[in-house]
mmCIF file of C-alpha atoms in Angstrom:
data_model
loop_
_atom_site.group_PDB
_atom_site.id
_atom_site.type_symbol
_atom_site.label_atom_id
_atom_site.label_comp_id
_atom_site.label_asym_id
_atom_site.label_seq_id
_atom_site.Cartn_x
_atom_site.Cartn_y
_atom_site.Cartn_z
ATOM 1 C CA MET A 1 -9.970 14.198 -22.876
ATOM 2 C CA GLU A 2 -7.660 11.592 -21.351
ATOM 3 C CA GLU A 3 -9.130 8.360 -19.622
ATOM 4 C CA PRO A 4 -8.906 8.662 -15.742
ATOM 5 C CA THR A 5 -6.229 6.630 -14.006
ATOM 6 C CA PRO A 6 -7.537 3.901 -11.857
ATOM 7 C CA LEU A 7 -7.772 5.035 -8.285
ATOM 8 C CA ALA A 8 -5.314 2.535 -6.899
ATOM 9 C CA GLU A 9 -2.635 3.557 -9.341
ATOM 10 C CA LEU A 10 -2.844 7.276 -8.435
ATOM 11 C CA TRP A 11 -1.368 6.598 -5.046
ATOM 12 C CA ARG A 12 1.550 4.479 -6.138
ATOM 13 C CA LEU A 13 5.203 5.270 -6.236
ATOM 14 C CA ASP A 14 6.607 2.028 -7.581
ATOM 15 C CA GLY A 15 10.106 2.394 -8.984
ATOM 16 C CA ARG A 16 10.431 5.778 -7.554
ATOM 17 C CA VAL A 17 13.083 7.240 -5.267
ATOM 18 C CA ALA A 18 12.265 9.529 -2.484
ATOM 19 C CA VAL A 19 14.486 11.520 -0.128
ATOM 20 C CA VAL A 20 12.917 12.474 3.325
ATOM 21 C CA ALA A 21 14.939 15.029 5.323
ATOM 22 C CA GLY A 22 14.131 14.509 9.021
ATOM 23 C CA GLY A 23 12.996 10.935 8.334
ATOM 24 C CA GLY A 24 14.015 9.832 11.845
ATOM 25 C CA GLY A 25 11.609 12.260 13.648
ATOM 26 C CA GLY A 26 7.976 11.595 14.679
ATOM 27 C CA ILE A 27 6.370 13.019 11.577
ATOM 28 C CA GLY A 28 9.255 12.048 9.229
ATOM 29 C CA ARG A 29 9.147 8.331 10.186
ATOM 30 C CA ALA A 30 5.320 8.284 9.390
ATOM 31 C CA ILE A 31 6.067 9.931 6.091
ATOM 32 C CA VAL A 32 8.705 7.321 5.238
ATOM 33 C CA ALA A 33 6.380 4.529 6.177
ATOM 34 C CA ARG A 34 3.612 5.849 3.891
ATOM 35 C CA LEU A 35 6.030 6.417 0.907
ATOM 36 C CA GLN A 36 7.478 2.841 1.328
ATOM 37 C CA GLU A 37 3.945 1.395 1.467
ATOM 38 C CA ALA A 38 3.226 3.158 -1.875
ATOM 39 C CA GLY A 39 6.328 1.437 -3.373
ATOM 40 C CA ALA A 40 8.985 4.033 -3.203
ATOM 41 C CA GLU A 41 12.759 3.450 -2.357
ATOM 42 C CA VAL A 42 13.225 5.962 0.556
ATOM 43 C CA VAL A 43 16.334 7.575 1.740
ATOM 44 C CA SER A 44 16.063 8.982 5.337
ATOM 45 C CA ALA A 45 18.357 11.945 5.811
ATOM 46 C CA ASP A 46 19.022 13.037 9.468
ATOM 47 C CA ARG A 47 21.544 14.088 11.974
ATOM 48 C CA PRO A 48 24.313 11.667 12.916
ATOM 49 C CA GLY A 49 23.107 9.161 15.546
ATOM 50 C CA VAL A 50 19.415 9.450 14.479
ATOM 51 C CA PRO A 51 18.333 6.010 13.243
ATOM 52 C CA ALA A 52 16.530 5.602 10.043
ATOM 53 C CA PRO A 53 13.051 3.972 9.929
ATOM 54 C CA PRO A 54 13.060 0.185 8.988
ATOM 55 C CA GLY A 55 13.701 -0.473 5.416
ATOM 56 C CA ALA A 56 14.867 3.079 4.648
ATOM 57 C CA THR A 57 18.393 3.846 3.469
ATOM 58 C CA SER A 58 20.152 6.144 6.076
ATOM 59 C CA PHE A 59 22.042 9.231 5.249
ATOM 60 C CA GLU A 60 23.763 11.106 8.083
ATOM 61 C CA GLY A 61 24.689 14.750 7.750
ATOM 62 C CA ASP A 62 23.925 18.328 8.565
ATOM 63 C CA LEU A 63 21.400 19.296 5.865
ATOM 64 C CA ALA A 64 21.880 23.031 6.641
ATOM 65 C CA ASP A 65 25.379 22.614 5.433
ATOM 66 C CA GLU A 66 26.094 23.066 1.731
ATOM 67 C CA SER A 67 28.471 20.227 1.252
ATOM 68 C CA ASP A 68 26.314 17.695 3.108
ATOM 69 C CA ALA A 69 23.151 18.689 1.201
ATOM 70 C CA ALA A 70 25.165 18.243 -2.138
ATOM 71 C CA ARG A 71 26.541 14.960 -0.916
ATOM 72 C CA LEU A 72 23.013 13.640 -0.039
ATOM 73 C CA PHE A 73 21.878 14.017 -3.717
ATOM 74 C CA GLU A 74 25.075 12.830 -5.157
ATOM 75 C CA THR A 75 24.761 9.679 -3.092
ATOM 76 C CA VAL A 76 21.216 9.179 -4.444
ATOM 77 C CA ALA A 77 22.351 9.750 -7.987
ATOM 78 C CA GLN A 78 25.206 7.209 -7.715
ATOM 79 C CA ARG A 79 22.998 4.525 -6.110
ATOM 80 C CA TRP A 80 19.647 4.948 -8.149
ATOM 81 C CA GLY A 81 20.435 7.176 -10.948
ATOM 82 C CA ARG A 82 17.150 8.980 -10.454
ATOM 83 C CA LEU A 83 15.158 11.209 -8.076
ATOM 84 C CA ASP A 84 11.478 11.584 -7.916
ATOM 85 C CA VAL A 85 10.261 12.797 -4.638
ATOM 86 C CA VAL A 86 11.710 15.050 -1.914
ATOM 87 C CA VAL A 87 10.224 15.798 1.438
ATOM 88 C CA HIS A 88 11.594 18.268 4.103
ATOM 89 C CA ALA A 89 10.272 17.249 7.544
ATOM 90 C CA ALA A 90 13.175 18.356 9.569
ATOM 91 C CA GLY A 91 12.981 21.062 12.269
ATOM 92 C CA ILE A 92 13.797 22.093 15.770
ATOM 93 C CA THR A 93 12.464 24.529 18.344
ATOM 94 C CA ARG A 94 14.253 26.846 20.737
ATOM 95 C CA ASP A 95 11.272 28.741 22.539
ATOM 96 C CA ALA A 96 11.287 32.039 24.294
ATOM 97 C CA VAL A 97 9.454 35.378 24.189
ATOM 98 C CA LEU A 98 11.214 37.872 21.912
ATOM 99 C CA TRP A 99 12.920 39.895 24.665
ATOM 100 C CA LYS A 100 14.409 36.701 26.062
ATOM 101 C CA LEU A 101 15.206 35.066 22.846
ATOM 102 C CA GLU A 102 19.013 34.711 22.461
ATOM 103 C CA PRO A 103 20.340 35.557 18.955
ATOM 104 C CA ALA A 104 21.979 32.172 18.997
ATOM 105 C CA ALA A 105 18.553 30.405 19.349
ATOM 106 C CA TRP A 106 17.154 32.517 16.603
ATOM 107 C CA ARG A 107 20.018 31.451 14.243
ATOM 108 C CA ASP A 108 19.832 27.862 15.226
ATOM 109 C CA VAL A 109 16.266 27.522 14.433
ATOM 110 C CA LEU A 110 16.364 29.502 11.159
ATOM 111 C CA ARG A 111 19.443 27.618 10.092
ATOM 112 C CA SER A 112 17.922 24.065 10.909
ATOM 113 C CA ASN A 113 14.439 24.734 9.552
ATOM 114 C CA LEU A 114 14.709 27.238 6.733
ATOM 115 C CA ASP A 115 18.269 27.107 5.568
ATOM 116 C CA SER A 116 18.065 23.227 5.222
ATOM 117 C CA ALA A 117 14.893 23.722 3.102
ATOM 118 C CA PHE A 118 16.592 26.132 0.790
ATOM 119 C CA LEU A 119 19.569 23.991 0.294
ATOM 120 C CA LEU A 120 17.359 20.903 -0.274
ATOM 121 C CA LEU A 121 15.447 22.739 -3.027
ATOM 122 C CA ARG A 122 18.556 24.221 -4.512
ATOM 123 C CA GLU A 123 20.074 20.764 -4.915
ATOM 124 C CA ALA A 124 16.921 18.836 -5.796
ATOM 125 C CA ILE A 125 15.252 21.046 -8.394
ATOM 126 C CA PRO A 126 18.038 20.697 -11.170
ATOM 127 C CA ARG A 127 18.090 16.977 -10.660
ATOM 128 C CA LEU A 128 14.280 16.655 -10.901
ATOM 129 C CA ARG A 129 14.263 19.093 -14.024
ATOM 130 C CA ALA A 130 16.886 16.788 -15.706
ATOM 131 C CA THR A 131 14.699 13.770 -15.277
ATOM 132 C CA GLY A 132 11.434 15.323 -16.506
ATOM 133 C CA GLY A 133 9.820 16.418 -13.185
ATOM 134 C CA GLY A 134 8.971 15.440 -9.717
ATOM 135 C CA SER A 135 7.349 16.436 -6.498
ATOM 136 C CA ILE A 136 8.620 18.264 -3.413
ATOM 137 C CA ALA A 137 6.647 18.778 -0.056
ATOM 138 C CA LEU A 138 7.856 20.888 2.786
ATOM 139 C CA VAL A 139 6.434 20.283 6.201
ATOM 140 C CA SER A 140 5.683 23.660 7.701
ATOM 141 C CA SER A 141 3.320 24.585 10.504
ATOM 142 C CA ILE A 142 0.155 26.645 11.029
ATOM 143 C CA ASN A 143 2.354 28.857 13.213
ATOM 144 C CA GLY A 144 4.051 30.163 10.118
ATOM 145 C CA GLU A 145 0.652 31.658 9.277
ATOM 146 C CA ARG A 146 -0.629 32.843 12.695
ATOM 147 C CA GLY A 147 2.486 33.337 14.755
ATOM 148 C CA LYS A 148 2.776 31.694 18.192
ATOM 149 C CA PHE A 149 3.663 33.135 21.593
ATOM 150 C CA GLY A 150 7.162 32.265 22.538
ATOM 151 C CA GLN A 151 8.052 30.895 18.986
ATOM 152 C CA ALA A 152 9.185 33.925 17.015
ATOM 153 C CA ASN A 153 12.056 32.050 15.519
ATOM 154 C CA TYR A 154 10.085 28.835 14.697
ATOM 155 C CA SER A 155 7.145 30.865 13.311
ATOM 156 C CA ALA A 156 9.459 32.912 11.260
ATOM 157 C CA SER A 157 11.147 29.862 9.834
ATOM 158 C CA LYS A 158 7.926 28.194 8.888
ATOM 159 C CA ALA A 159 6.512 31.413 7.247
ATOM 160 C CA GLY A 160 9.778 31.540 5.347
ATOM 161 C CA MET A 161 9.246 27.939 4.138
ATOM 162 C CA ASN A 162 5.731 28.787 2.877
ATOM 163 C CA ALA A 163 7.080 31.665 0.761
ATOM 164 C CA LEU A 164 10.163 29.579 -0.309
ATOM 165 C CA ALA A 165 7.794 26.793 -1.502
ATOM 166 C CA ARG A 166 5.415 29.209 -3.431
ATOM 167 C CA THR A 167 8.422 30.873 -5.062
ATOM 168 C CA ALA A 168 10.040 27.412 -6.035
ATOM 169 C CA ALA A 169 6.691 26.277 -7.443
ATOM 170 C CA ARG A 170 6.658 29.371 -9.771
ATOM 171 C CA GLU A 171 10.174 28.773 -10.803
ATOM 172 C CA ALA A 172 10.126 25.126 -11.436
ATOM 173 C CA GLY A 173 6.634 24.412 -12.573
ATOM 174 C CA ALA A 174 7.475 24.808 -16.351
ATOM 175 C CA PHE A 175 9.770 21.885 -15.837
ATOM 176 C CA GLY A 176 7.345 19.354 -14.366
ATOM 177 C CA VAL A 177 8.366 19.951 -10.787
ATOM 178 C CA ARG A 178 5.582 20.585 -8.140
ATOM 179 C CA VAL A 179 6.315 22.175 -4.917
ATOM 180 C CA ASN A 180 3.778 22.237 -1.909
ATOM 181 C CA VAL A 181 3.621 22.718 1.734
ATOM 182 C CA VAL A 182 1.845 20.644 4.476
ATOM 183 C CA ALA A 183 1.154 22.754 7.499
ATOM 184 C CA PRO A 184 0.245 20.740 10.638
ATOM 185 C CA GLY A 185 -1.395 22.133 13.612
ATOM 186 C CA PHE A 186 -0.625 20.409 16.995
ATOM 187 C CA ILE A 187 0.480 16.752 16.196
ATOM 188 C CA GLU A 188 1.154 14.121 19.047
ATOM 189 C CA THR A 189 4.841 13.487 18.745
ATOM 190 C CA GLU A 190 7.606 12.675 21.310
ATOM 191 C CA MET A 191 8.413 16.428 21.223
ATOM 192 C CA THR A 192 4.874 17.620 21.971
ATOM 193 C CA ARG A 193 4.094 14.798 24.539
ATOM 194 C CA GLY A 194 6.573 16.520 26.828
ATOM 195 C CA LEU A 195 4.359 19.790 26.958
ATOM 196 C CA PRO A 196 2.148 20.384 29.997
ATOM 197 C CA THR A 197 -1.313 18.752 29.933
ATOM 198 C CA GLU A 198 -3.066 22.119 29.802
ATOM 199 C CA VAL A 199 -1.188 23.083 26.647
ATOM 200 C CA ARG A 200 -2.090 19.855 24.924
ATOM 201 C CA HIS A 201 -5.827 20.277 26.086
ATOM 202 C CA ARG A 202 -5.934 23.802 24.865
ATOM 203 C CA ALA A 203 -4.579 22.809 21.427
ATOM 204 C CA ALA A 204 -7.258 20.075 21.079
ATOM 205 C CA GLU A 205 -10.054 22.661 22.026
ATOM 206 C CA GLU A 206 -8.777 25.050 19.438
ATOM 207 C CA THR A 207 -9.515 22.572 16.681
ATOM 208 C CA LEU A 208 -12.957 22.151 15.160
ATOM 209 C CA LEU A 209 -12.595 18.308 15.510
ATOM 210 C CA LYS A 210 -11.790 18.686 19.202
ATOM 211 C CA ARG A 211 -8.798 16.395 19.040
ATOM 212 C CA THR A 212 -5.095 16.695 18.303
ATOM 213 C CA GLY A 213 -3.582 15.110 15.144
ATOM 214 C CA GLN A 214 -1.135 12.150 14.709
ATOM 215 C CA PRO A 215 1.967 11.857 12.590
ATOM 216 C CA ASP A 216 0.157 9.677 10.091
ATOM 217 C CA ASP A 217 -2.389 12.480 9.356
ATOM 218 C CA VAL A 218 0.559 14.561 8.031
ATOM 219 C CA ALA A 219 2.013 11.563 6.174
ATOM 220 C CA ARG A 220 -1.423 10.941 4.280
ATOM 221 C CA ALA A 221 -1.420 14.579 3.153
ATOM 222 C CA VAL A 222 2.252 14.379 2.067
ATOM 223 C CA LEU A 223 1.479 11.176 0.088
ATOM 224 C CA PHE A 224 -1.397 12.891 -1.716
ATOM 225 C CA LEU A 225 0.848 15.713 -2.731
ATOM 226 C CA VAL A 226 3.810 13.653 -4.063
ATOM 227 C CA THR A 227 1.869 11.117 -5.934
ATOM 228 C CA ASP A 228 -0.132 11.388 -9.069
ATOM 229 C CA ALA A 229 -3.230 11.973 -6.982
ATOM 230 C CA GLY A 230 -2.076 15.479 -6.536
ATOM 231 C CA ARG A 231 -0.607 15.940 -9.926
ATOM 232 C CA HIS A 232 -2.399 19.214 -10.712
ATOM 233 C CA VAL A 233 -1.570 20.759 -7.276
ATOM 234 C CA THR A 234 1.402 23.069 -6.757
ATOM 235 C CA GLY A 235 2.301 26.232 -4.851
ATOM 236 C CA GLN A 236 -0.256 25.324 -2.115
ATOM 237 C CA VAL A 237 -0.216 25.248 1.756
ATOM 238 C CA LEU A 238 -2.393 22.334 2.806
ATOM 239 C CA ARG A 239 -3.284 22.694 6.505
ATOM 240 C CA VAL A 240 -3.538 19.411 8.470
ATOM 241 C CA ASP A 241 -4.768 21.008 11.744
ATOM 242 C CA GLY A 242 -8.302 19.667 12.353
ATOM 243 C CA GLY A 243 -9.473 23.277 11.737
ATOM 244 C CA GLN A 244 -7.169 24.647 14.465
ATOM 245 C CA LEU A 245 -6.304 27.733 12.585
ATOM 246 C CA VAL A 246 -9.911 28.736 11.958
ATOM 247 C CA GLY A 247 -11.250 27.347 15.174
#
């Protein structure tokens, strides 16, 4: 039986390189900050014009585009020569009930949320395999499990991410690559702060803790999954929702 690693070391990422897709968003910025605090070099990949968090290396591109996704990892390889952690925290919404949902809105959300996750995994896994392994975390949503009124496209994209991650975990596990999902409930971000007060209040009441979550709640879960603290965890969907799904 191996000796247990000291607790403080389990949560460290010193000398490791991490890519965070959607690093300029509310949840993405919190994830970047936690990875940096753990000692990682972090690349924040986002749309042109979205600033990277302080201290992170910025990459601008459309991650749902094959050439941009490939360019991201080529850039990382050229600068650092290694890749250890990949986090997908990018996503958009285009809400409408099904009979009013325009096909273009359906395609935009599936492309931005799910296609980009597929391309990220497709590019990252061979590189992680080549260096002996690593960890990938996709930020999904509890709406990918329960569905959500007015969010057929968003919910479908997140359900697809859950299945994508589980499949990737099966395919890549033998090569030392772990793939997991963090599924937040209602999180206080710039996007959700614009929702009506009654919607935000109802989300809090749905939880068992009677409060909504913060971006750092998601970031802490991601940090667990991508560090050695979670080294024997793969193919899982970890809900960070205050019990909202079961409330």
